[in-house]
Structures are given as structure tokens and as C-alpha cells.
Amino acid sequence: MKLLLPLDSRIRNTQGFAVAGIEDGKFFLAETAEDLPYARKGFRGACMAGGRLCVCTSFSVKFYRVSQAPGGGYRFDLEQQVHRPEWLIGRGANADLHIPYEDPASGEIWVANSYMDCIDRLSADGAFLGRRFLWEISPEINELVRRRDPKAADLCHINFFSHICDEPVATLCNLNGSGQGAILSLNSGELWLRGLARPHDGLWHEGSFFVTETQRNRLLIYHDIARPADLARRQPQVIEFGAPEAWQDGVNRFWLRGLHVTDAWVFLGCSQFQDRATGEAGAVPSHIIVIDRRTGKIERRVPVPSCEALANPVIYNFLDMADVLTSSQACS
């Protein structure tokens, strides 16, 4: 099996892709250029939409055509880049766009606009369709606006989108700077699994809901979930994989970002912590954790290598490379 990883090298301020061979540990790495002259480069998530690979940076959305290259390897040909002036509003990471997601019901692309606490909606051809602010969706978040911490970079920090059955949900990472997150129903506005410790991914697959807790270095699996309300009625299976060297003086030294689930396996991205100001990199290098879904046992860790253009790469999410190529070929 091969996984496609959108990458961000914070130390080199570069961006690119890796194709990871899970069985053989071989990687194909490709740096991609950024022509817009803004400070923060790096990919922050990807999805397939209309046969093209949709990737976001902190301040733009890009569309690539993906194909296999003659003689081996892969091509990532940029076809379009969407940029809006308000996506430059923010702190060091601009609007801090996250994780594009193709809504299966409408075919729209949803992009998490973390700085503005909203969901920006695009068509598959990149046209801007509008935005939904989270305080318009959830009365509880609307109430939180009244108590907003002025030191917090954002109110909710949206990190991930998914569906539980037919109901769309979003993973909120850091409510009002508290370090605690929750799962938000985008239909009812209700918050589920309150008190999660900086969650990143929240993915429903074959009746189970998987969510990563970065602050506690663990994966939670809620079984027998048919609707978001079931989350409150289940005790999760807990898989822990932290290491003592992952923490220094109480500071988290890696991020759990990237989650892909099959019938047999769970693949989890473990990204090295990097300080952009000092260039310091954490002791734990970025790698993919491979978990046996049936037993919950960690089978192995697959290191993500560096190259000169993508030094110390960090992961945001995974896509199945076979699905990417099939979708690209079907729409070419």
C-alpha cells in the first residue's frame, strides 16, 4: 500500500509531497514551488475533488493533476491556485487554512479557515461559494464569543472534517485557548466529546469513530457509532504511543496529524515538533505509526525521510495513492 502525504518543512519553509511505501519503507519525495511572496509556505492538508488533488497552504488553495511519471515516480502538475485577500489576515500563519475536504453530498470543497473560525466553501473548479461561521452553526460557540480570550489566535481552531453516517462533523482543537477540543455537528451545532486534549483528526470508518489527542499522545476509538449522539454513550478503546523523549519541560514535542483507516490497519502520522523562530527540531522525527486495527497493537513505525529541499518534513494528512491515481485518470 502507498500513501500520499502533503508535507511542510517549517525549518526550510518549503512544501511538497511524499509517496510512502508502507510495506517496503520506500519514499518518493517531490518539492513544489510557491510563487506567491508570502512568509509561510508549506502544505496543510489535501483531498481529491473532481479528479484533481486539492491542497491548501496557510493562505491559498492549489489544484494539482497527479500522474505516474515515465520510468517511475510521480508527477504533480499545478493547474490552478486560488487566493483571496482575506486569507492573508492573521498572525504568522496568515488565515491558517487547514485540511480541504470534499463534501460527498454537495461536491463542494470545504476549507477550514482557522483564523476566522469559519468554513470556506469552494466548487470543484475553485470558485468561492461563501463561508459558514461556526458561531452561526453552534449557539454554544456563539456564547463563547462573548468570553473570547484576546490572547488566543482563534476561537476554535478547526482541524478536520468528516461524516458520521450522513451527518457532517468538524474536529475543534483549541476552544478559546484552553487546549481542549470537541467534535462539532455541522447540522445541529451540538458539541460532542468535550474536553479532548488538542484533537487533530476525527474520522468515522465502518461504524467506528477515530480521534487523535495530540496533547496526550494517544488514539481514541469509539465503536458502534451510528450517529454523533452515540459518542456520548460509548467508552473509547485507547491506544497510547507516547515516549518519554517526546516531552521536554511539559512542551509537546510532536503532533499527531494524519489518519487513514482500512479494514485491517490504522495509519497515523506522527510529526516532529519544529520551532520556526529558532530552527530547533524535536527529538522524535516524523514517522507513520502502523496499528493493527483488530488488536490495537503498534506493528511498526515508518520514518519519513528528509531530503535537501524537504528537510525535517511534517505531515498533515494521508490519502490512498491508488485512489488518487484512479480518480485522476478517470477525470483526465
Short mmCIF file of C-alpha atoms in Angstrom, two decimals:
data_model
loop_
_atom_site.label_atom_id
_atom_site.label_comp_id
_atom_site.label_asym_id
_atom_site.label_seq_id
_atom_site.Cartn_x
_atom_site.Cartn_y
_atom_site.Cartn_z
CA MET A 1 0.00 0.00 0.00
CA LYS A 2 1.16 3.54 -0.79
CA LEU A 3 0.05 6.71 0.99
CA LEU A 4 0.27 10.26 -0.34
CA LEU A 5 1.44 12.82 2.22
CA PRO A 6 1.25 16.61 1.77
CA LEU A 7 4.32 17.95 3.58
CA ASP A 8 5.51 21.11 5.28
CA SER A 9 9.17 21.75 6.08
CA ARG A 10 8.95 24.55 8.61
CA ILE A 11 12.70 24.78 9.07
CA ARG A 12 13.37 25.25 5.32
CA ASN A 13 9.97 26.91 4.69
CA THR A 14 9.30 24.61 1.74
CA GLN A 15 6.42 22.39 0.68
CA GLY A 16 5.94 19.21 -1.28
CA PHE A 17 4.63 15.68 -1.41
CA ALA A 18 5.80 12.26 -0.35
CA VAL A 19 4.52 8.90 -1.56
CA ALA A 20 5.17 6.39 1.20
CA GLY A 21 5.51 2.67 0.57
CA ILE A 22 4.19 1.18 3.79
CA GLU A 23 5.40 -2.38 3.17
CA ASP A 24 8.87 -1.62 1.82
CA GLY A 25 9.51 1.70 3.56
CA LYS A 26 10.49 3.38 0.29
CA PHE A 27 9.59 7.03 -0.30
CA PHE A 28 9.25 9.28 -3.31
CA LEU A 29 9.65 12.95 -2.37
CA ALA A 30 8.83 15.95 -4.56
CA GLU A 31 9.28 19.60 -3.63
CA THR A 32 6.83 22.03 -5.27
CA ALA A 33 7.31 25.73 -5.87
CA GLU A 34 5.39 28.58 -4.24
CA ASP A 35 5.19 31.68 -6.42
CA LEU A 36 3.19 33.92 -4.08
CA PRO A 37 5.55 36.06 -1.95
CA TYR A 38 4.06 35.39 1.47
CA ALA A 39 6.00 34.38 4.53
CA ARG A 40 4.55 31.00 5.48
CA LYS A 41 4.92 28.17 2.97
CA GLY A 42 4.01 24.53 3.49
CA PHE A 43 1.08 22.25 2.77
CA ARG A 44 -1.60 21.86 5.43
CA GLY A 45 -3.80 19.08 4.09
CA ALA A 46 -5.22 17.66 0.85
CA CYS A 47 -8.23 15.91 -0.67
CA MET A 48 -9.35 14.73 -4.10
CA ALA A 49 -12.04 16.82 -5.83
CA GLY A 50 -13.16 16.49 -9.43
CA GLY A 51 -10.19 14.31 -10.31
CA ARG A 52 -7.65 16.84 -9.05
CA LEU A 53 -5.58 16.95 -5.89
CA CYS A 54 -6.75 19.93 -3.84
CA VAL A 55 -4.13 21.17 -1.37
CA CYS A 56 -4.16 24.18 0.94
CA THR A 57 -1.36 26.33 2.23
CA SER A 58 -1.92 28.82 5.03
CA PHE A 59 -3.08 31.43 2.51
CA SER A 60 -4.22 29.65 -0.68
CA VAL A 61 -5.74 26.56 -2.25
CA LYS A 62 -3.93 24.75 -5.07
CA PHE A 63 -5.13 22.16 -7.57
CA TYR A 64 -2.71 19.58 -8.97
CA ARG A 65 -3.07 16.90 -11.61
CA VAL A 66 -1.32 13.75 -10.39
CA SER A 67 0.09 11.06 -12.66
CA GLN A 68 2.75 8.38 -12.74
CA ALA A 69 5.96 9.53 -14.39
CA PRO A 70 7.66 7.53 -17.14
CA GLY A 71 10.35 5.34 -15.66
CA GLY A 72 8.93 5.52 -12.15
CA GLY A 73 7.97 8.20 -9.71
CA TYR A 74 5.07 10.63 -9.90
CA ARG A 75 4.21 14.00 -11.43
CA PHE A 76 2.40 16.79 -9.59
CA ASP A 77 1.39 19.39 -12.18
CA LEU A 78 -0.07 22.61 -10.79
CA GLU A 79 -3.17 23.63 -12.75
CA GLN A 80 -4.70 26.35 -10.56
CA GLN A 81 -4.10 28.39 -7.42
CA VAL A 82 -6.93 30.19 -5.62
CA HIS A 83 -6.04 33.13 -3.41
CA ARG A 84 -8.23 35.62 -1.57
CA PRO A 85 -7.12 38.86 0.18
CA GLU A 86 -8.78 37.94 3.49
CA TRP A 87 -6.71 34.76 3.60
CA LEU A 88 -3.73 36.97 4.41
CA ILE A 89 -5.37 38.21 7.61
CA GLY A 90 -3.93 36.60 10.70
CA ARG A 91 -0.74 36.12 12.60
CA GLY A 92 2.34 34.21 11.50
CA ALA A 93 0.31 31.60 9.66
CA ASN A 94 -1.98 34.08 7.87
CA ALA A 95 -5.54 32.70 7.87
CA ASP A 96 -4.10 29.31 8.88
CA LEU A 97 -6.14 27.38 6.33
CA HIS A 98 -6.45 23.69 7.15
CA ILE A 99 -7.47 20.41 5.58
CA PRO A 100 -9.64 20.77 2.46
CA TYR A 101 -12.46 18.23 2.38
CA GLU A 102 -14.84 17.23 -0.40
CA ASP A 103 -18.39 17.07 0.96
CA PRO A 104 -19.88 13.88 -0.53
CA ALA A 105 -23.42 15.33 -0.56
CA SER A 106 -22.81 18.61 -2.40
CA GLY A 107 -19.45 18.03 -4.08
CA GLU A 108 -18.25 21.29 -2.52
CA ILE A 109 -14.75 21.67 -1.12
CA TRP A 110 -14.71 22.78 2.49
CA VAL A 111 -11.59 24.51 3.78
CA ALA A 112 -11.08 25.12 7.49
CA ASN A 113 -10.32 28.83 7.91
CA SER A 114 -8.96 28.62 11.43
CA TYR A 115 -8.15 32.28 12.00
CA MET A 116 -11.66 33.40 11.01
CA ASP A 117 -13.38 30.42 12.72
CA CYS A 118 -15.32 29.57 9.61
CA ILE A 119 -15.67 27.05 6.81
CA ASP A 120 -14.86 28.46 3.38
CA ARG A 121 -16.76 26.74 0.57
CA LEU A 122 -15.32 26.26 -2.92
CA SER A 123 -16.58 24.49 -6.02
CA ALA A 124 -14.50 21.70 -7.55
CA ASP A 125 -13.21 24.20 -10.12
CA GLY A 126 -12.03 26.59 -7.38
CA ALA A 127 -14.83 29.18 -7.39
CA PHE A 128 -15.54 30.73 -3.99
CA LEU A 129 -19.11 29.90 -2.89
CA GLY A 130 -19.28 31.53 0.54
CA ARG A 131 -18.47 30.77 4.16
CA ARG A 132 -20.14 29.48 7.31
CA PHE A 133 -19.01 30.95 10.62
CA LEU A 134 -19.02 28.49 13.49
CA TRP A 135 -20.94 30.86 15.77
CA GLU A 136 -23.75 30.79 13.21
CA ILE A 137 -23.82 26.98 13.43
CA SER A 138 -23.49 26.49 17.19
CA PRO A 139 -25.25 28.51 19.92
CA GLU A 140 -22.58 27.37 22.37
CA ILE A 141 -19.79 28.77 20.21
CA ASN A 142 -21.79 31.95 19.75
CA GLU A 143 -21.89 32.26 23.54
CA LEU A 144 -18.14 31.59 23.69
CA VAL A 145 -17.56 34.69 21.53
CA ARG A 146 -18.69 36.84 24.47
CA ARG A 147 -15.92 35.36 26.64
CA ARG A 148 -13.21 35.28 23.99
CA ASP A 149 -9.62 35.30 25.24
CA PRO A 150 -7.89 38.17 23.37
CA LYS A 151 -4.58 36.27 23.56
CA ALA A 152 -5.96 33.24 21.69
CA ALA A 153 -5.07 33.15 17.99
CA ASP A 154 -8.53 31.83 17.16
CA LEU A 155 -11.70 30.77 18.95
CA CYS A 156 -11.98 27.11 17.92
CA HIS A 157 -9.07 26.10 15.66
CA ILE A 158 -10.79 23.78 13.18
CA ASN A 159 -8.54 20.85 12.31
CA PHE A 160 -10.54 18.23 10.43
CA PHE A 161 -13.81 17.39 8.67
CA SER A 162 -15.59 14.05 8.42
CA HIS A 163 -19.04 12.47 8.31
CA ILE A 164 -20.68 10.17 10.85
CA CYS A 165 -23.18 8.35 8.64
CA ASP A 166 -24.77 11.27 6.79
CA GLU A 167 -24.01 13.94 9.39
CA PRO A 168 -21.02 16.24 8.79
CA VAL A 169 -18.76 16.95 11.76
CA ALA A 170 -15.68 19.05 12.43
CA THR A 171 -12.85 18.50 14.92
CA LEU A 172 -12.16 21.60 17.03
CA CYS A 173 -8.71 21.64 18.61
CA ASN A 174 -8.34 24.56 21.00
CA LEU A 175 -11.53 26.19 22.27
CA ASN A 176 -10.77 29.74 23.40
CA GLY A 177 -7.11 28.97 24.01
CA SER A 178 -7.92 26.30 26.61
CA GLY A 179 -6.05 23.45 24.90
CA GLN A 180 -9.30 21.46 24.94
CA GLY A 181 -11.31 20.49 21.88
CA ALA A 182 -14.52 18.77 20.83
CA ILE A 183 -16.40 17.28 17.90
CA LEU A 184 -18.93 19.70 16.37
CA SER A 185 -22.04 18.58 14.48
CA LEU A 186 -22.33 20.89 11.49
CA ASN A 187 -26.07 20.16 11.26
CA SER A 188 -27.28 20.56 14.85
CA GLY A 189 -24.46 22.72 16.22
CA GLU A 190 -24.02 20.37 19.20
CA LEU A 191 -20.60 19.68 20.69
CA TRP A 192 -19.61 16.07 21.39
CA LEU A 193 -16.63 14.60 23.26
CA ARG A 194 -15.88 17.82 25.10
CA GLY A 195 -12.55 18.02 26.85
CA LEU A 196 -10.45 16.28 24.21
CA ALA A 197 -6.79 17.25 24.62
CA ARG A 198 -5.87 19.13 21.42
CA PRO A 199 -7.50 16.68 18.99
CA HIS A 200 -6.50 16.81 15.35
CA ASP A 201 -8.18 14.13 13.23
CA GLY A 202 -11.70 12.80 13.71
CA LEU A 203 -12.57 10.06 11.22
CA TRP A 204 -15.58 7.70 11.06
CA HIS A 205 -15.00 4.35 9.33
CA GLU A 206 -17.23 1.28 9.21
CA GLY A 207 -19.14 2.15 12.38
CA SER A 208 -16.17 3.31 14.48
CA PHE A 209 -15.01 6.87 15.16
CA PHE A 210 -11.27 7.52 15.46
CA VAL A 211 -9.87 10.70 17.01
CA THR A 212 -6.29 11.64 17.84
CA GLU A 213 -5.35 13.50 21.03
CA THR A 214 -2.05 15.23 20.44
CA GLN A 215 -1.64 16.53 23.99
CA ARG A 216 -1.99 13.01 25.45
CA ASN A 217 -0.19 11.14 22.65
CA ARG A 218 -2.97 8.68 22.04
CA LEU A 219 -5.68 7.47 19.69
CA LEU A 220 -9.28 7.04 20.85
CA ILE A 221 -11.60 4.63 19.04
CA TYR A 222 -15.34 4.77 19.71
CA HIS A 223 -17.06 1.61 18.46
CA ASP A 224 -20.69 1.07 17.38
CA ILE A 225 -21.28 4.68 16.32
CA ALA A 226 -24.27 5.21 14.02
CA ARG A 227 -24.88 8.91 14.80
CA PRO A 228 -22.92 11.64 16.62
CA ALA A 229 -25.11 11.28 19.73
CA ASP A 230 -23.70 7.75 20.19
CA LEU A 231 -20.30 9.23 21.02
CA ALA A 232 -21.54 10.27 24.47
CA ARG A 233 -22.71 6.72 25.20
CA ARG A 234 -19.51 4.82 24.43
CA GLN A 235 -16.26 4.35 26.30
CA PRO A 236 -13.35 4.53 23.87
CA GLN A 237 -10.68 2.00 23.17
CA VAL A 238 -7.42 3.81 24.00
CA ILE A 239 -4.14 3.27 22.15
CA GLU A 240 -1.20 5.13 23.67
CA PHE A 241 2.13 5.58 21.93
CA GLY A 242 3.90 8.43 23.62
CA ALA A 243 7.56 8.16 24.54
CA PRO A 244 9.33 9.97 27.40
CA GLU A 245 11.62 11.75 24.95
CA ALA A 246 8.54 13.23 23.25
CA TRP A 247 8.18 15.69 26.12
CA GLN A 248 10.61 18.28 27.37
CA ASP A 249 9.65 20.62 30.21
CA GLY A 250 5.97 19.92 29.58
CA VAL A 251 6.17 21.05 25.95
CA ASN A 252 4.72 18.68 23.37
CA ARG A 253 7.49 17.55 21.02
CA PHE A 254 5.39 16.04 18.26
CA TRP A 255 1.95 16.36 16.70
CA LEU A 256 -0.45 13.58 15.78
CA ARG A 257 -1.59 14.63 12.31
CA GLY A 258 -2.72 12.31 9.58
CA LEU A 259 -5.12 9.41 9.97
CA HIS A 260 -6.06 6.72 7.45
CA VAL A 261 -8.14 3.66 8.32
CA THR A 262 -8.70 0.43 6.39
CA ASP A 263 -10.45 -2.77 7.39
CA ALA A 264 -7.17 -4.19 8.70
CA TRP A 265 -4.95 -1.22 9.58
CA VAL A 266 -4.81 2.24 11.11
CA PHE A 267 -2.10 4.59 9.82
CA LEU A 268 -1.28 7.57 12.00
CA GLY A 269 1.05 10.46 11.26
CA CYS A 270 3.46 11.50 13.99
CA SER A 271 5.00 14.85 13.07
CA GLN A 272 8.18 16.20 14.57
CA PHE A 273 7.80 19.41 16.54
CA GLN A 274 9.68 22.30 14.94
CA ASP A 275 10.24 25.83 16.19
CA ARG A 276 10.23 28.24 13.25
CA ALA A 277 11.82 31.03 15.30
CA THR A 278 14.85 29.06 16.46
CA GLY A 279 15.04 26.32 13.83
CA GLU A 280 15.05 23.75 16.64
CA ALA A 281 13.61 20.33 15.78
CA GLY A 282 12.23 17.89 18.33
CA ALA A 283 13.96 14.66 19.24
CA VAL A 284 11.27 12.49 17.64
CA PRO A 285 11.48 12.53 13.80
CA SER A 286 8.30 12.47 11.70
CA HIS A 287 7.06 8.95 11.06
CA ILE A 288 3.98 6.87 10.27
CA ILE A 289 2.64 4.60 13.00
CA VAL A 290 1.09 1.36 11.70
CA ILE A 291 -1.54 -0.14 14.04
CA ASP A 292 -3.29 -3.50 13.72
CA ARG A 293 -6.96 -2.49 13.79
CA ARG A 294 -8.11 -5.81 15.28
CA THR A 295 -5.66 -5.96 18.19
CA GLY A 296 -4.76 -2.30 18.64
CA LYS A 297 -1.08 -3.29 18.61
CA ILE A 298 1.50 -0.95 17.12
CA GLU A 299 3.14 -3.09 14.44
CA ARG A 300 5.86 -0.68 13.30
CA ARG A 301 6.90 2.90 12.72
CA VAL A 302 7.90 4.03 9.23
CA PRO A 303 10.26 7.06 9.30
CA VAL A 304 9.57 9.88 6.84
CA PRO A 305 12.97 10.77 5.35
CA SER A 306 14.39 14.21 4.75
CA CYS A 307 15.87 15.48 1.56
CA GLU A 308 17.69 18.74 0.89
CA ALA A 309 14.55 20.52 -0.31
CA LEU A 310 12.26 18.99 2.32
CA ALA A 311 14.33 18.90 5.48
CA ASN A 312 12.58 17.57 8.58
CA PRO A 313 9.18 17.26 6.85
CA VAL A 314 5.96 17.24 8.88
CA ILE A 315 2.67 15.56 7.94
CA TYR A 316 -0.88 16.92 7.81
CA ASN A 317 -2.97 14.08 6.41
CA PHE A 318 -2.92 10.93 4.28
CA LEU A 319 -4.57 9.90 1.02
CA ASP A 320 -4.56 6.45 -0.54
CA MET A 321 -2.27 6.84 -3.58
CA ALA A 322 -4.15 4.19 -5.57
CA ASP A 323 -7.39 6.17 -5.11
CA VAL A 324 -5.63 9.40 -6.12
CA LEU A 325 -4.34 7.93 -9.37
CA THR A 326 -7.65 6.22 -10.19
CA SER A 327 -9.59 9.45 -9.65
CA SER A 328 -7.09 11.49 -11.65
CA GLN A 329 -7.17 9.07 -14.60
CA ALA A 330 -10.97 8.85 -14.61
CA CYS A 331 -11.29 12.64 -14.93
CA SER A 332 -8.37 13.30 -17.30
#
